Amino acid sequence: AFFLVEALIRSGRQKIVHIQGTTDIYNAIERSKGYQDAMDKFHLPKQIVTSQGMGFEDGGKIADQLLEKGYDVDAIFAFTDTLGIGIMNRLRERGKKIPEDIAIASFSGTALSNIVYPPLSTVEPPLHQMGRNAAELILEKIKNPSSPSRSIILNDGQLLARGKQTCSQRIYKLSLSIYKLRLSIYKLRLSFYILNLRIENCIIVDRKNFAKK
C-alpha cells in the first residue's frame, strides 16, 4: 500500500483519498497504515473514508459521498479492486474523467482490474506464498502447540501500473527493484550468519565430546 500511494504521489497526485475497509478487517488497518505512512513521508494531508462494504454498489455510494461532500481529491486509493471499480464507474457516470480528473488505484490484483476501462492500477499480493507460509505455520503449531506464535512479513507484492507509464512510475519500479535486491542480499547475509553460528556450535560440541573422551 505504501509503494502504491508513493507511486501516485510521484506521478503528481497530492490530494489522495483512501477508501478504507471496515476496521474489523486486519488488512484494512495495515493498508490504511501504508497510505498514512506514504502521505506523511511527503507531508501531504490525509483523507480517509471508511466503507461499510466492499462491493461495486458500495464503491458507487462512496463516489457519491465524495462528490456531494465536496472532497478535494485528485486520486483515490481503494481497499479492494471491487470498491475501486465501483467508485470509478460512478465517477464516470457523473462526468469525471478517469484518470485525468481523478486517478483510481486499489489493492487485490484481480482479473477484474484489467477488464474494465480504463484498466485499474492495483497491487497483486503474493497469494501463493501467503498460503504456503500460512500452512507451514499451522503445521508448526500442530507439531508443537507450545511453540511461540510467529508473524511473517512478505515483500513480494507486485504493482500493476496500467496504462502509459510516466517517468516517475518507471523510477518507482526501478526503486522497488533495488529495494527487493537489497532485501535479498540482507536475507542471504542472515542465512550465512545463521550457518556460521551452527558451524561454531558444532565445533564447540565436538570439542566438548573430544575432551570427555
PDB file of C-alpha atoms in Angstrom:
ATOM      1  CA  ALA A   1       0.000   0.000   0.000  1.00  0.00           C
ATOM      2  CA  PHE A   2       2.844   2.363   0.854  1.00  0.00           C
ATOM      3  CA  PHE A   3       4.556   1.889  -2.520  1.00  0.00           C
ATOM      4  CA  LEU A   4       1.293   2.233  -4.446  1.00  0.00           C
ATOM      5  CA  VAL A   5       0.448   5.538  -2.763  1.00  0.00           C
ATOM      6  CA  GLU A   6       4.034   6.688  -3.223  1.00  0.00           C
ATOM      7  CA  ALA A   7       3.715   5.969  -6.952  1.00  0.00           C
ATOM      8  CA  LEU A   8       0.556   8.092  -7.102  1.00  0.00           C
ATOM      9  CA  ILE A   9       2.343  10.947  -5.360  1.00  0.00           C
ATOM     10  CA  ARG A  10       5.381  10.745  -7.630  1.00  0.00           C
ATOM     11  CA  SER A  11       3.070  10.862 -10.658  1.00  0.00           C
ATOM     12  CA  GLY A  12       1.869  14.279  -9.472  1.00  0.00           C
ATOM     13  CA  ARG A  13      -1.148  13.454  -7.290  1.00  0.00           C
ATOM     14  CA  GLN A  14      -1.269  15.187  -3.907  1.00  0.00           C
ATOM     15  CA  LYS A  15      -4.931  15.128  -2.855  1.00  0.00           C
ATOM     16  CA  ILE A  16      -5.296  11.397  -2.330  1.00  0.00           C
ATOM     17  CA  VAL A  17      -8.301   9.957  -0.512  1.00  0.00           C
ATOM     18  CA  HIS A  18      -8.077   6.460   0.953  1.00  0.00           C
ATOM     19  CA  ILE A  19     -11.239   4.349   0.954  1.00  0.00           C
ATOM     20  CA  GLN A  20     -10.627   2.097   3.919  1.00  0.00           C
ATOM     21  CA  GLY A  21     -12.270  -1.248   4.620  1.00  0.00           C
ATOM     22  CA  THR A  22     -14.105  -1.843   7.889  1.00  0.00           C
ATOM     23  CA  THR A  23     -11.839  -1.694  10.929  1.00  0.00           C
ATOM     24  CA  ASP A  24     -12.609  -5.283  11.941  1.00  0.00           C
ATOM     25  CA  ILE A  25     -10.541  -6.458   8.943  1.00  0.00           C
ATOM     26  CA  TYR A  26      -6.824  -6.710   9.743  1.00  0.00           C
ATOM     27  CA  ASN A  27      -5.740  -5.966   6.164  1.00  0.00           C
ATOM     28  CA  ALA A  28      -7.824  -2.791   6.181  1.00  0.00           C
ATOM     29  CA  ILE A  29      -5.828  -1.436   9.105  1.00  0.00           C
ATOM     30  CA  GLU A  30      -2.492  -2.416   7.546  1.00  0.00           C
ATOM     31  CA  ARG A  31      -3.272  -0.861   4.157  1.00  0.00           C
ATOM     32  CA  SER A  32      -4.521   2.284   5.824  1.00  0.00           C
ATOM     33  CA  LYS A  33      -1.249   2.478   7.735  1.00  0.00           C
ATOM     34  CA  GLY A  34       0.696   2.150   4.479  1.00  0.00           C
ATOM     35  CA  TYR A  35      -1.344   5.010   2.994  1.00  0.00           C
ATOM     36  CA  GLN A  36      -0.755   7.213   6.025  1.00  0.00           C
ATOM     37  CA  ASP A  37       2.981   6.496   6.113  1.00  0.00           C
ATOM     38  CA  ALA A  38       3.324   7.474   2.437  1.00  0.00           C
ATOM     39  CA  MET A  39       1.335  10.687   2.910  1.00  0.00           C
ATOM     40  CA  ASP A  40       3.399  11.562   5.987  1.00  0.00           C
ATOM     41  CA  LYS A  41       6.638  10.959   4.071  1.00  0.00           C
ATOM     42  CA  PHE A  42       5.680  13.671   1.578  1.00  0.00           C
ATOM     43  CA  HIS A  43       3.966  15.897   4.194  1.00  0.00           C
ATOM     44  CA  LEU A  44       0.575  15.661   2.496  1.00  0.00           C
ATOM     45  CA  PRO A  45      -2.847  15.878   4.214  1.00  0.00           C
ATOM     46  CA  LYS A  46      -4.562  12.554   4.868  1.00  0.00           C
ATOM     47  CA  GLN A  47      -8.185  11.955   3.917  1.00  0.00           C
ATOM     48  CA  ILE A  48      -9.707   8.617   4.957  1.00  0.00           C
ATOM     49  CA  VAL A  49     -13.259   7.423   4.309  1.00  0.00           C
ATOM     50  CA  THR A  50     -14.392   4.093   5.738  1.00  0.00           C
ATOM     51  CA  SER A  51     -16.629   1.939   3.543  1.00  0.00           C
ATOM     52  CA  GLN A  52     -19.221  -0.313   5.175  1.00  0.00           C
ATOM     53  CA  GLY A  53     -18.971  -2.845   2.342  1.00  0.00           C
ATOM     54  CA  MET A  54     -16.639  -3.973  -0.434  1.00  0.00           C
ATOM     55  CA  GLY A  55     -18.912  -4.451  -3.442  1.00  0.00           C
ATOM     56  CA  PHE A  56     -19.413  -2.383  -6.605  1.00  0.00           C
ATOM     57  CA  GLU A  57     -22.512  -0.705  -5.152  1.00  0.00           C
ATOM     58  CA  ASP A  58     -20.586   0.268  -2.029  1.00  0.00           C
ATOM     59  CA  GLY A  59     -17.975   1.907  -4.248  1.00  0.00           C
ATOM     60  CA  GLY A  60     -20.710   3.827  -6.040  1.00  0.00           C
ATOM     61  CA  LYS A  61     -22.057   5.132  -2.734  1.00  0.00           C
ATOM     62  CA  ILE A  62     -18.580   6.247  -1.705  1.00  0.00           C
ATOM     63  CA  ALA A  63     -18.146   8.130  -5.003  1.00  0.00           C
ATOM     64  CA  ASP A  64     -21.456   9.941  -4.431  1.00  0.00           C
ATOM     65  CA  GLN A  65     -20.359  10.796  -0.896  1.00  0.00           C
ATOM     66  CA  LEU A  66     -17.047  12.241  -2.080  1.00  0.00           C
ATOM     67  CA  LEU A  67     -18.733  14.464  -4.651  1.00  0.00           C
ATOM     68  CA  GLU A  68     -21.657  15.560  -2.516  1.00  0.00           C
ATOM     69  CA  LYS A  69     -19.458  16.450   0.472  1.00  0.00           C
ATOM     70  CA  GLY A  70     -17.035  18.359  -1.758  1.00  0.00           C
ATOM     71  CA  TYR A  71     -13.862  16.388  -1.122  1.00  0.00           C
ATOM     72  CA  ASP A  72     -10.826  17.999  -2.756  1.00  0.00           C
ATOM     73  CA  VAL A  73      -9.419  14.928  -4.500  1.00  0.00           C
ATOM     74  CA  ASP A  74      -7.232  14.122  -7.499  1.00  0.00           C
ATOM     75  CA  ALA A  75      -6.617  10.432  -6.686  1.00  0.00           C
ATOM     76  CA  ILE A  76      -8.300   7.607  -4.774  1.00  0.00           C
ATOM     77  CA  PHE A  77      -6.683   4.559  -3.197  1.00  0.00           C
ATOM     78  CA  ALA A  78      -9.390   1.937  -2.596  1.00  0.00           C
ATOM     79  CA  PHE A  79      -9.121  -1.011  -0.198  1.00  0.00           C
ATOM     80  CA  THR A  80     -10.104  -3.565  -2.889  1.00  0.00           C
ATOM     81  CA  ASP A  81     -10.500  -3.765  -6.673  1.00  0.00           C
ATOM     82  CA  THR A  82     -14.290  -4.094  -6.388  1.00  0.00           C
ATOM     83  CA  LEU A  83     -14.518  -0.864  -4.413  1.00  0.00           C
ATOM     84  CA  GLY A  84     -12.165   0.873  -6.839  1.00  0.00           C
ATOM     85  CA  ILE A  85     -14.164  -0.238  -9.885  1.00  0.00           C
ATOM     86  CA  GLY A  86     -17.443   0.804  -8.261  1.00  0.00           C
ATOM     87  CA  ILE A  87     -16.010   4.228  -7.496  1.00  0.00           C
ATOM     88  CA  MET A  88     -14.582   4.620 -10.996  1.00  0.00           C
ATOM     89  CA  ASN A  89     -17.828   3.669 -12.728  1.00  0.00           C
ATOM     90  CA  ARG A  90     -19.905   6.096 -10.667  1.00  0.00           C
ATOM     91  CA  LEU A  91     -17.443   8.958 -11.120  1.00  0.00           C
ATOM     92  CA  ARG A  92     -17.563   8.438 -14.886  1.00  0.00           C
ATOM     93  CA  GLU A  93     -21.376   8.418 -14.782  1.00  0.00           C
ATOM     94  CA  ARG A  94     -21.211  11.779 -13.045  1.00  0.00           C
ATOM     95  CA  GLY A  95     -18.940  13.311 -15.637  1.00  0.00           C
ATOM     96  CA  LYS A  96     -15.469  12.818 -14.184  1.00  0.00           C
ATOM     97  CA  LYS A  97     -12.612  11.808 -16.485  1.00  0.00           C
ATOM     98  CA  ILE A  98     -10.529   8.886 -15.264  1.00  0.00           C
ATOM     99  CA  PRO A  99      -7.579   9.267 -14.744  1.00  0.00           C
ATOM    100  CA  GLU A 100      -7.343  12.885 -15.988  1.00  0.00           C
ATOM    101  CA  ASP A 101      -9.568  14.343 -13.236  1.00  0.00           C
ATOM    102  CA  ILE A 102      -9.219  11.594 -10.639  1.00  0.00           C
ATOM    103  CA  ALA A 103      -6.802   8.645 -10.710  1.00  0.00           C
ATOM    104  CA  ILE A 104      -8.029   5.378  -9.187  1.00  0.00           C
ATOM    105  CA  ALA A 105      -5.788   2.709  -7.648  1.00  0.00           C
ATOM    106  CA  SER A 106      -6.597  -0.265  -5.464  1.00  0.00           C
ATOM    107  CA  PHE A 107      -5.333  -3.463  -3.876  1.00  0.00           C
ATOM    108  CA  SER A 108      -6.094  -7.094  -4.840  1.00  0.00           C
ATOM    109  CA  GLY A 109      -4.766  -7.652  -8.361  1.00  0.00           C
ATOM    110  CA  THR A 110      -7.890  -9.483  -9.539  1.00  0.00           C
ATOM    111  CA  ALA A 111      -8.712 -10.126 -13.204  1.00  0.00           C
ATOM    112  CA  LEU A 112     -11.491  -7.542 -12.884  1.00  0.00           C
ATOM    113  CA  SER A 113      -8.922  -4.761 -12.624  1.00  0.00           C
ATOM    114  CA  ASN A 114      -7.715  -5.487 -16.158  1.00  0.00           C
ATOM    115  CA  ILE A 115     -11.019  -5.953 -17.990  1.00  0.00           C
ATOM    116  CA  VAL A 116     -12.589  -2.618 -17.022  1.00  0.00           C
ATOM    117  CA  TYR A 117     -11.911   0.600 -18.917  1.00  0.00           C
ATOM    118  CA  PRO A 118      -9.688   2.323 -18.156  1.00  0.00           C
ATOM    119  CA  PRO A 119      -7.750  -0.562 -16.578  1.00  0.00           C
ATOM    120  CA  LEU A 120      -7.268  -0.196 -12.839  1.00  0.00           C
ATOM    121  CA  SER A 121      -3.800   0.189 -11.350  1.00  0.00           C
ATOM    122  CA  THR A 122      -3.582  -2.251  -8.472  1.00  0.00           C
ATOM    123  CA  VAL A 123      -1.273  -4.284  -6.235  1.00  0.00           C
ATOM    124  CA  GLU A 124      -1.272  -8.052  -6.639  1.00  0.00           C
ATOM    125  CA  PRO A 125      -0.401  -9.738  -3.326  1.00  0.00           C
ATOM    126  CA  PRO A 126       1.722 -12.942  -3.361  1.00  0.00           C
ATOM    127  CA  LEU A 127      -1.247 -15.222  -2.661  1.00  0.00           C
ATOM    128  CA  HIS A 128       0.605 -18.496  -3.348  1.00  0.00           C
ATOM    129  CA  GLN A 129       3.403 -17.590  -0.952  1.00  0.00           C
ATOM    130  CA  MET A 130       0.904 -16.339   1.635  1.00  0.00           C
ATOM    131  CA  GLY A 131      -0.979 -19.646   1.523  1.00  0.00           C
ATOM    132  CA  ARG A 132       2.207 -21.686   1.718  1.00  0.00           C
ATOM    133  CA  ASN A 133       3.531 -19.747   4.716  1.00  0.00           C
ATOM    134  CA  ALA A 134       0.166 -19.941   6.473  1.00  0.00           C
ATOM    135  CA  ALA A 135       0.090 -23.730   6.012  1.00  0.00           C
ATOM    136  CA  GLU A 136       3.655 -24.027   7.356  1.00  0.00           C
ATOM    137  CA  LEU A 137       2.751 -22.002  10.458  1.00  0.00           C
ATOM    138  CA  ILE A 138      -0.322 -24.166  11.100  1.00  0.00           C
ATOM    139  CA  LEU A 139       1.667 -27.400  10.734  1.00  0.00           C
ATOM    140  CA  GLU A 140       4.354 -25.999  13.001  1.00  0.00           C
ATOM    141  CA  LYS A 141       1.730 -25.249  15.661  1.00  0.00           C
ATOM    142  CA  ILE A 142       0.135 -28.704  15.313  1.00  0.00           C
ATOM    143  CA  LYS A 143       3.521 -30.391  15.674  1.00  0.00           C
ATOM    144  CA  ASN A 144       4.471 -28.287  18.688  1.00  0.00           C
ATOM    145  CA  PRO A 145       1.499 -26.473  20.325  1.00  0.00           C
ATOM    146  CA  SER A 146       3.831 -24.758  22.800  1.00  0.00           C
ATOM    147  CA  SER A 147       5.915 -23.145  20.059  1.00  0.00           C
ATOM    148  CA  PRO A 148       5.750 -19.310  20.056  1.00  0.00           C
ATOM    149  CA  SER A 149       3.434 -17.643  17.540  1.00  0.00           C
ATOM    150  CA  ARG A 150       5.266 -16.041  14.620  1.00  0.00           C
ATOM    151  CA  SER A 151       4.477 -13.358  12.053  1.00  0.00           C
ATOM    152  CA  ILE A 152       5.917 -13.463   8.542  1.00  0.00           C
ATOM    153  CA  ILE A 153       6.284 -10.281   6.509  1.00  0.00           C
ATOM    154  CA  LEU A 154       6.228 -10.711   2.734  1.00  0.00           C
ATOM    155  CA  ASN A 155       7.563  -8.025   0.408  1.00  0.00           C
ATOM    156  CA  ASP A 156       6.710  -9.695  -2.891  1.00  0.00           C
ATOM    157  CA  GLY A 157       3.562  -7.783  -3.846  1.00  0.00           C
ATOM    158  CA  GLN A 158       3.542  -6.640  -7.467  1.00  0.00           C
ATOM    159  CA  LEU A 159       2.441  -3.174  -8.540  1.00  0.00           C
ATOM    160  CA  LEU A 160       0.407  -3.416 -11.747  1.00  0.00           C
ATOM    161  CA  ALA A 161       0.543   0.136 -13.101  1.00  0.00           C
ATOM    162  CA  ARG A 162      -1.869   0.078 -16.022  1.00  0.00           C
ATOM    163  CA  GLY A 163      -1.823   2.467 -18.953  1.00  0.00           C
ATOM    164  CA  LYS A 164       1.067   4.590 -20.195  1.00  0.00           C
ATOM    165  CA  GLN A 165       3.872   4.803 -17.666  1.00  0.00           C
ATOM    166  CA  THR A 166       5.242   8.169 -16.668  1.00  0.00           C
ATOM    167  CA  CYS A 167       8.897   8.783 -15.906  1.00  0.00           C
ATOM    168  CA  SER A 168       8.024   8.829 -12.188  1.00  0.00           C
ATOM    169  CA  GLN A 169       6.416   5.405 -12.438  1.00  0.00           C
ATOM    170  CA  ARG A 170       9.483   3.977 -14.163  1.00  0.00           C
ATOM    171  CA  ILE A 171      11.683   5.474 -11.432  1.00  0.00           C
ATOM    172  CA  TYR A 172       9.386   3.962  -8.810  1.00  0.00           C
ATOM    173  CA  LYS A 173       9.649   0.490 -10.397  1.00  0.00           C
ATOM    174  CA  LEU A 174      13.431   0.788 -10.506  1.00  0.00           C
ATOM    175  CA  SER A 175      13.498   1.887  -6.849  1.00  0.00           C
ATOM    176  CA  LEU A 176      11.297  -1.055  -5.887  1.00  0.00           C
ATOM    177  CA  SER A 177      13.594  -3.470  -7.749  1.00  0.00           C
ATOM    178  CA  ILE A 178      16.615  -2.051  -5.917  1.00  0.00           C
ATOM    179  CA  TYR A 179      14.776  -2.397  -2.602  1.00  0.00           C
ATOM    180  CA  LYS A 180      13.943  -6.052  -3.331  1.00  0.00           C
ATOM    181  CA  LEU A 181      17.565  -6.701  -4.330  1.00  0.00           C
ATOM    182  CA  ARG A 182      18.802  -5.194  -1.071  1.00  0.00           C
ATOM    183  CA  LEU A 183      16.275  -7.285   0.852  1.00  0.00           C
ATOM    184  CA  SER A 184      17.515 -10.445  -0.895  1.00  0.00           C
ATOM    185  CA  ILE A 185      21.125  -9.570  -0.037  1.00  0.00           C
ATOM    186  CA  TYR A 186      20.128  -8.994   3.580  1.00  0.00           C
ATOM    187  CA  LYS A 187      18.368 -12.383   3.720  1.00  0.00           C
ATOM    188  CA  LEU A 188      21.424 -14.039   2.180  1.00  0.00           C
ATOM    189  CA  ARG A 189      23.734 -12.437   4.752  1.00  0.00           C
ATOM    190  CA  LEU A 190      21.392 -13.519   7.533  1.00  0.00           C
ATOM    191  CA  SER A 191      21.443 -17.100   6.213  1.00  0.00           C
ATOM    192  CA  PHE A 192      25.266 -17.091   6.184  1.00  0.00           C
ATOM    193  CA  TYR A 193      25.303 -15.697   9.709  1.00  0.00           C
ATOM    194  CA  ILE A 194      22.960 -18.435  10.967  1.00  0.00           C
ATOM    195  CA  LEU A 195      25.032 -21.065   9.133  1.00  0.00           C
ATOM    196  CA  ASN A 196      28.229 -19.785  10.777  1.00  0.00           C
ATOM    197  CA  LEU A 197      26.573 -19.935  14.192  1.00  0.00           C
ATOM    198  CA  ARG A 198      25.552 -23.545  13.602  1.00  0.00           C
ATOM    199  CA  ILE A 199      29.059 -24.457  12.465  1.00  0.00           C
ATOM    200  CA  GLU A 200      30.570 -22.792  15.548  1.00  0.00           C
ATOM    201  CA  ASN A 201      28.112 -24.644  17.799  1.00  0.00           C
ATOM    202  CA  CYS A 202      29.023 -27.941  16.142  1.00  0.00           C
ATOM    203  CA  ILE A 203      32.732 -27.236  16.689  1.00  0.00           C
ATOM    204  CA  ILE A 204      32.137 -26.418  20.362  1.00  0.00           C
ATOM    205  CA  VAL A 205      30.103 -29.605  20.863  1.00  0.00           C
ATOM    206  CA  ASP A 206      32.770 -31.702  19.120  1.00  0.00           C
ATOM    207  CA  ARG A 207      35.478 -30.193  21.332  1.00  0.00           C
ATOM    208  CA  LYS A 208      33.482 -30.948  24.463  1.00  0.00           C
ATOM    209  CA  ASN A 209      32.888 -34.531  23.331  1.00  0.00           C
ATOM    210  CA  PHE A 210      36.571 -34.928  22.495  1.00  0.00           C
ATOM    211  CA  ALA A 211      37.572 -33.541  25.923  1.00  0.00           C
ATOM    212  CA  LYS A 212      35.300 -36.042  27.656  1.00  0.00           C
ATOM    213  CA  LYS A 213      36.993 -38.898  25.820  1.00  0.00           C
TER     214      LYS A 213
END
